[in-house]
PDB file of C-alpha atoms in Angstrom:
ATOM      1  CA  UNK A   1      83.439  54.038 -68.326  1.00  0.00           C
ATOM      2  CA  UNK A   2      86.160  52.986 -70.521  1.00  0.00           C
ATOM      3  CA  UNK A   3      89.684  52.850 -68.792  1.00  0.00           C
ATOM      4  CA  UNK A   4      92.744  52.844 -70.522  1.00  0.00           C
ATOM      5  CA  UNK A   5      96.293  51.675 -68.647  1.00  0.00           C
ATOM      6  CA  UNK A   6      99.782  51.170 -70.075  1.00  0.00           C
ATOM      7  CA  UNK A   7     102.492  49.418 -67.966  1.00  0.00           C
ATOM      8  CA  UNK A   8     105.547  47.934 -69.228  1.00  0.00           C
ATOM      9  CA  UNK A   9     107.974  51.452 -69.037  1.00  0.00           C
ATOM     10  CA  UNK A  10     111.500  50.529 -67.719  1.00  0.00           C
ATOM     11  CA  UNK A  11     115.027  51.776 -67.636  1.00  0.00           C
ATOM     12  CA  UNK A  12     117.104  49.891 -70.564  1.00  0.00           C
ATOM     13  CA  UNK A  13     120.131  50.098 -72.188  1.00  0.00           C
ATOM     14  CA  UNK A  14     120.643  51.284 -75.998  1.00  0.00           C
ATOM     15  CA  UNK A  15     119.876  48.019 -78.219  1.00  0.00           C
ATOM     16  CA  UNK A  16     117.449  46.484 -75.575  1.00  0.00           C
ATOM     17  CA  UNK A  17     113.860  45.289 -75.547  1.00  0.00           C
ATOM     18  CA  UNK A  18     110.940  46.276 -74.322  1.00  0.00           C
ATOM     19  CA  UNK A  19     107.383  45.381 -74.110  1.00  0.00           C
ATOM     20  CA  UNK A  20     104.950  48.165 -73.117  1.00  0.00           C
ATOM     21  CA  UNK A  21     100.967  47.009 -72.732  1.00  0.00           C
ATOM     22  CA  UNK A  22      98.018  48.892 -73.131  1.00  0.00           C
ATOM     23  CA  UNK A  23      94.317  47.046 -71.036  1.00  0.00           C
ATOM     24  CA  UNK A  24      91.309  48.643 -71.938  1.00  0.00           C
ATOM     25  CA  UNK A  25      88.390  48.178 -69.729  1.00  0.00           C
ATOM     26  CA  UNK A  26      85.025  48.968 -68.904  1.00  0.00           C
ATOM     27  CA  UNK A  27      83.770  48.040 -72.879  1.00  0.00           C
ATOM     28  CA  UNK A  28      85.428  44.931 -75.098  1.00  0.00           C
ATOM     29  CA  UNK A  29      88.116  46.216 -77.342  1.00  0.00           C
ATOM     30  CA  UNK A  30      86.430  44.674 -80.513  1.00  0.00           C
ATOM     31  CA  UNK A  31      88.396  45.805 -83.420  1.00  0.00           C
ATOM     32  CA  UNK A  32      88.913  49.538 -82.900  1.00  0.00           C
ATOM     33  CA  UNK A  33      91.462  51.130 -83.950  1.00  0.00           C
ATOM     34  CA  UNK A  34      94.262  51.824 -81.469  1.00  0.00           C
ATOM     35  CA  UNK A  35      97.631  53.976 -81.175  1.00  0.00           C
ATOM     36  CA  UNK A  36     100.556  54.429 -79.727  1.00  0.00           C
ATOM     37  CA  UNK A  37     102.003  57.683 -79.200  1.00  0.00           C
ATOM     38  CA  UNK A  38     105.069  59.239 -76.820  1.00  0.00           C
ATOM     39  CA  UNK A  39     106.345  62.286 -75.692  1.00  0.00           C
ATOM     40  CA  UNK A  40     110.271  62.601 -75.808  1.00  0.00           C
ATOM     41  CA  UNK A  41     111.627  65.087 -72.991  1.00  0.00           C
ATOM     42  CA  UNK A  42     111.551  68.970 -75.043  1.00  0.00           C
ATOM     43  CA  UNK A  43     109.662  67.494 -78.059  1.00  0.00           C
ATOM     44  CA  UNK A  44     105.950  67.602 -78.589  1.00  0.00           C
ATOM     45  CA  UNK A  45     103.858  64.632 -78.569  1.00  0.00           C
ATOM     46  CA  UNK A  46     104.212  62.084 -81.664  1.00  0.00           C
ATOM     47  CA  UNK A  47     102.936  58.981 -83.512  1.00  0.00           C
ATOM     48  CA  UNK A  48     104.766  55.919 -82.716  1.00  0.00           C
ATOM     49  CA  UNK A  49     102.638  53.357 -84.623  1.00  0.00           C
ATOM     50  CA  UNK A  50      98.990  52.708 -84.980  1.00  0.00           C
ATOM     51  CA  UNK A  51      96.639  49.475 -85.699  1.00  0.00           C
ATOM     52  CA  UNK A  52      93.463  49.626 -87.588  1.00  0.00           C
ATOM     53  CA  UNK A  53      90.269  47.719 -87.618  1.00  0.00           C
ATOM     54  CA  UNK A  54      91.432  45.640 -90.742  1.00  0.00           C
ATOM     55  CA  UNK A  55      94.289  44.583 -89.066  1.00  0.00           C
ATOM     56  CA  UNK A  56      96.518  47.308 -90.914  1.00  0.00           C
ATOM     57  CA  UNK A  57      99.328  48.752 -88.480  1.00  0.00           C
ATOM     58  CA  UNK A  58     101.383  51.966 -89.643  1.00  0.00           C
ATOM     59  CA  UNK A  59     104.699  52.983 -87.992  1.00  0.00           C
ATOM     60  CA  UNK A  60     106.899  56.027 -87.386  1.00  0.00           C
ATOM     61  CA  UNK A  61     109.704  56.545 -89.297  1.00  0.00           C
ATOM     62  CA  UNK A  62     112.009  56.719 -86.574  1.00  0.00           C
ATOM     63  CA  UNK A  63     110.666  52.974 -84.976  1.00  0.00           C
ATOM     64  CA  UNK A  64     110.140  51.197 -88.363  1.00  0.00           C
ATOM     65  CA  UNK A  65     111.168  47.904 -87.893  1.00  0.00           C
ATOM     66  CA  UNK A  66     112.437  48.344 -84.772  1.00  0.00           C
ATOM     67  CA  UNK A  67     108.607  48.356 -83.096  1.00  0.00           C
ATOM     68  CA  UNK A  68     105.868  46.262 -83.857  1.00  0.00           C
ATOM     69  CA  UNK A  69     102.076  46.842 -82.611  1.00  0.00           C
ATOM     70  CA  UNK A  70      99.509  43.944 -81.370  1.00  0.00           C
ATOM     71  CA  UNK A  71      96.336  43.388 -80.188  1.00  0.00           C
ATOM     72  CA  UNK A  72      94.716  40.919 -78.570  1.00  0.00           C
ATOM     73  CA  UNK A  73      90.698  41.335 -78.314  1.00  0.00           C
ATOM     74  CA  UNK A  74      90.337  38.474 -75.892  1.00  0.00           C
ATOM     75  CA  UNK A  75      92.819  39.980 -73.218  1.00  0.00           C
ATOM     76  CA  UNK A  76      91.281  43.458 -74.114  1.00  0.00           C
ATOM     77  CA  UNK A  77      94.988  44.670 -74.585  1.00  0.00           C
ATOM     78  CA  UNK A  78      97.160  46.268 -77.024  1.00  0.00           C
ATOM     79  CA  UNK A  79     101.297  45.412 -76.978  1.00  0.00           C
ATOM     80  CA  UNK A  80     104.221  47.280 -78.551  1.00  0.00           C
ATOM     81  CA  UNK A  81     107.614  45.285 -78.828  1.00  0.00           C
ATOM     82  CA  UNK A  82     110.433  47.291 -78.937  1.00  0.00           C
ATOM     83  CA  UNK A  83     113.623  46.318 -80.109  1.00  0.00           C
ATOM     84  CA  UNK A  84     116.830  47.712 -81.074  1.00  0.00           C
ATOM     85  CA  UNK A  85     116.235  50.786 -78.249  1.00  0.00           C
ATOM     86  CA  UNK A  86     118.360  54.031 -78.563  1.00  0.00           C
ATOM     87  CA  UNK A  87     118.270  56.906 -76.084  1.00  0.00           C
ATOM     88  CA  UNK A  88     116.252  58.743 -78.525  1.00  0.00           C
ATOM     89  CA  UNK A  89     113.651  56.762 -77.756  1.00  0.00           C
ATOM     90  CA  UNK A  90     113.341  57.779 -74.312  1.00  0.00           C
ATOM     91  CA  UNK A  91     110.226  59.451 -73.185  1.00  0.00           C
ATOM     92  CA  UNK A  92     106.938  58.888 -71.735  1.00  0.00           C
ATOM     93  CA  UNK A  93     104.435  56.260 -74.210  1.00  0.00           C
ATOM     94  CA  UNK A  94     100.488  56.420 -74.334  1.00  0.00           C
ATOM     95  CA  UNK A  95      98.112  54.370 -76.056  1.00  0.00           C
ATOM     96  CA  UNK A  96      94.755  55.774 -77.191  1.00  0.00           C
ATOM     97  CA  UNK A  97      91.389  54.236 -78.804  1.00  0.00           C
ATOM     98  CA  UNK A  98      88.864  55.011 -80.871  1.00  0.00           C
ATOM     99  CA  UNK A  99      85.570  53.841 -80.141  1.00  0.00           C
ATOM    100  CA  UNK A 100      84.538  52.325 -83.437  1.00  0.00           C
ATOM    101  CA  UNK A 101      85.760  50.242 -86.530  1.00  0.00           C
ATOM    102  CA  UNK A 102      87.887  52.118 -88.937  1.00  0.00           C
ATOM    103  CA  UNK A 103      90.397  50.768 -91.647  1.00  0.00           C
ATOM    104  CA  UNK A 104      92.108  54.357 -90.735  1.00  0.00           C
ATOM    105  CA  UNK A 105      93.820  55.135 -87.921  1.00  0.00           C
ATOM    106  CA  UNK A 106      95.547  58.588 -86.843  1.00  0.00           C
ATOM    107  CA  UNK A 107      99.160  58.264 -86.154  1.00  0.00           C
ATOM    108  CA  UNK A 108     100.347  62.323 -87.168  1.00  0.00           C
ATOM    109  CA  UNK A 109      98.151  65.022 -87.989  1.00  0.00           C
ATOM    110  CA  UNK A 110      95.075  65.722 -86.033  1.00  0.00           C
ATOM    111  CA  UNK A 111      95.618  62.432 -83.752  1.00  0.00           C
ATOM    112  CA  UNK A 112      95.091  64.079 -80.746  1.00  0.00           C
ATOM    113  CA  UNK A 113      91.522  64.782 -81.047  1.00  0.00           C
ATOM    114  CA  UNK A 114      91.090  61.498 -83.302  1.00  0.00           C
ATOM    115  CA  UNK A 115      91.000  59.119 -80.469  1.00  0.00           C
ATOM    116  CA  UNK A 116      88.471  58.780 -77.354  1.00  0.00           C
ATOM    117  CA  UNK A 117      90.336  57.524 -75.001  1.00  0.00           C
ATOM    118  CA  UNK A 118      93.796  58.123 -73.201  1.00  0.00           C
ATOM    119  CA  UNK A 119      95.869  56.493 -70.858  1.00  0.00           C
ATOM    120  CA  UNK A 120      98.010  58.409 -68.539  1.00  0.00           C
ATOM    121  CA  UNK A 121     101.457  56.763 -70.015  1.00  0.00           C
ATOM    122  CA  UNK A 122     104.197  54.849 -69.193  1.00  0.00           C
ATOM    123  CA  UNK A 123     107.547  55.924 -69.335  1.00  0.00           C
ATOM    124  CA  UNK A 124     110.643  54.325 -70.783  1.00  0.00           C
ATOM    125  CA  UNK A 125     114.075  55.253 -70.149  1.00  0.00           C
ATOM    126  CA  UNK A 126     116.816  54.031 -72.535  1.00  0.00           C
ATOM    127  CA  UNK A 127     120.541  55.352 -71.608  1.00  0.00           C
ATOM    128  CA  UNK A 128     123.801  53.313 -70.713  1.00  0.00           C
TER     129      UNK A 128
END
């Protein structure tokens, strides 16, 4: 049974860092592709950024270059480093797989079906 747990959610000020950390277990994380999505407080669920099998990562508008997605296979874990924080940012953040190699990964339309596993999120807080 795959298991999928993010940890890393904290209470920071606007223009802090973060690093938020997604374990899989129960099967090796192998290449799939993997996402990161949150949920701001009123706002429906969104894309942050999302890696693909190739290696290929996509981003958000909002967090481009601000964010940055990372995997490593060996530690069956996916990071996001966030930088530059502002209270918009603020909500609760969930990783998802898919189980199987694909050079595309979902990070907008129809993502929340896409992906076969959840986590059940980690929140991050960013106010002064």
């Amino acid at each position: 049974q795959v298991q999928v747990v993010e940890s890393g959610g904290d209470l920071v000020q606007p223009g802090g860092s973060l690093n938020l950390s997604c374990v899989f277990s129960g099967y090796p994380l192998d290449d799939y592709a993997i996402g990161w999505f949150r949920q701001r407080p009123g706002k429906k669920q969104e894309g942050v950024t999302c890696i693909a099998s190739d290696g290929s990562a996509y981003y958000a508008e909002s967090v481009e270059g601000r964010f940055a997605i990372s995997r490593d296979n060996a530690k069956n874990t996916v990071s996001l480093q966030m930088r530059s924080l502002k209270s918009e940012d603020t909500g609760a953040y969930f990783c998802a797989v898919k189980m199987r190699r694909s050079d595309y990964c979902a990070l907008r339309d129809g993502f929340g079906t896409w992906y076969d596993h959840w986590g059940q999120g980690t929140r991050v807080t960013v106010t002064s």
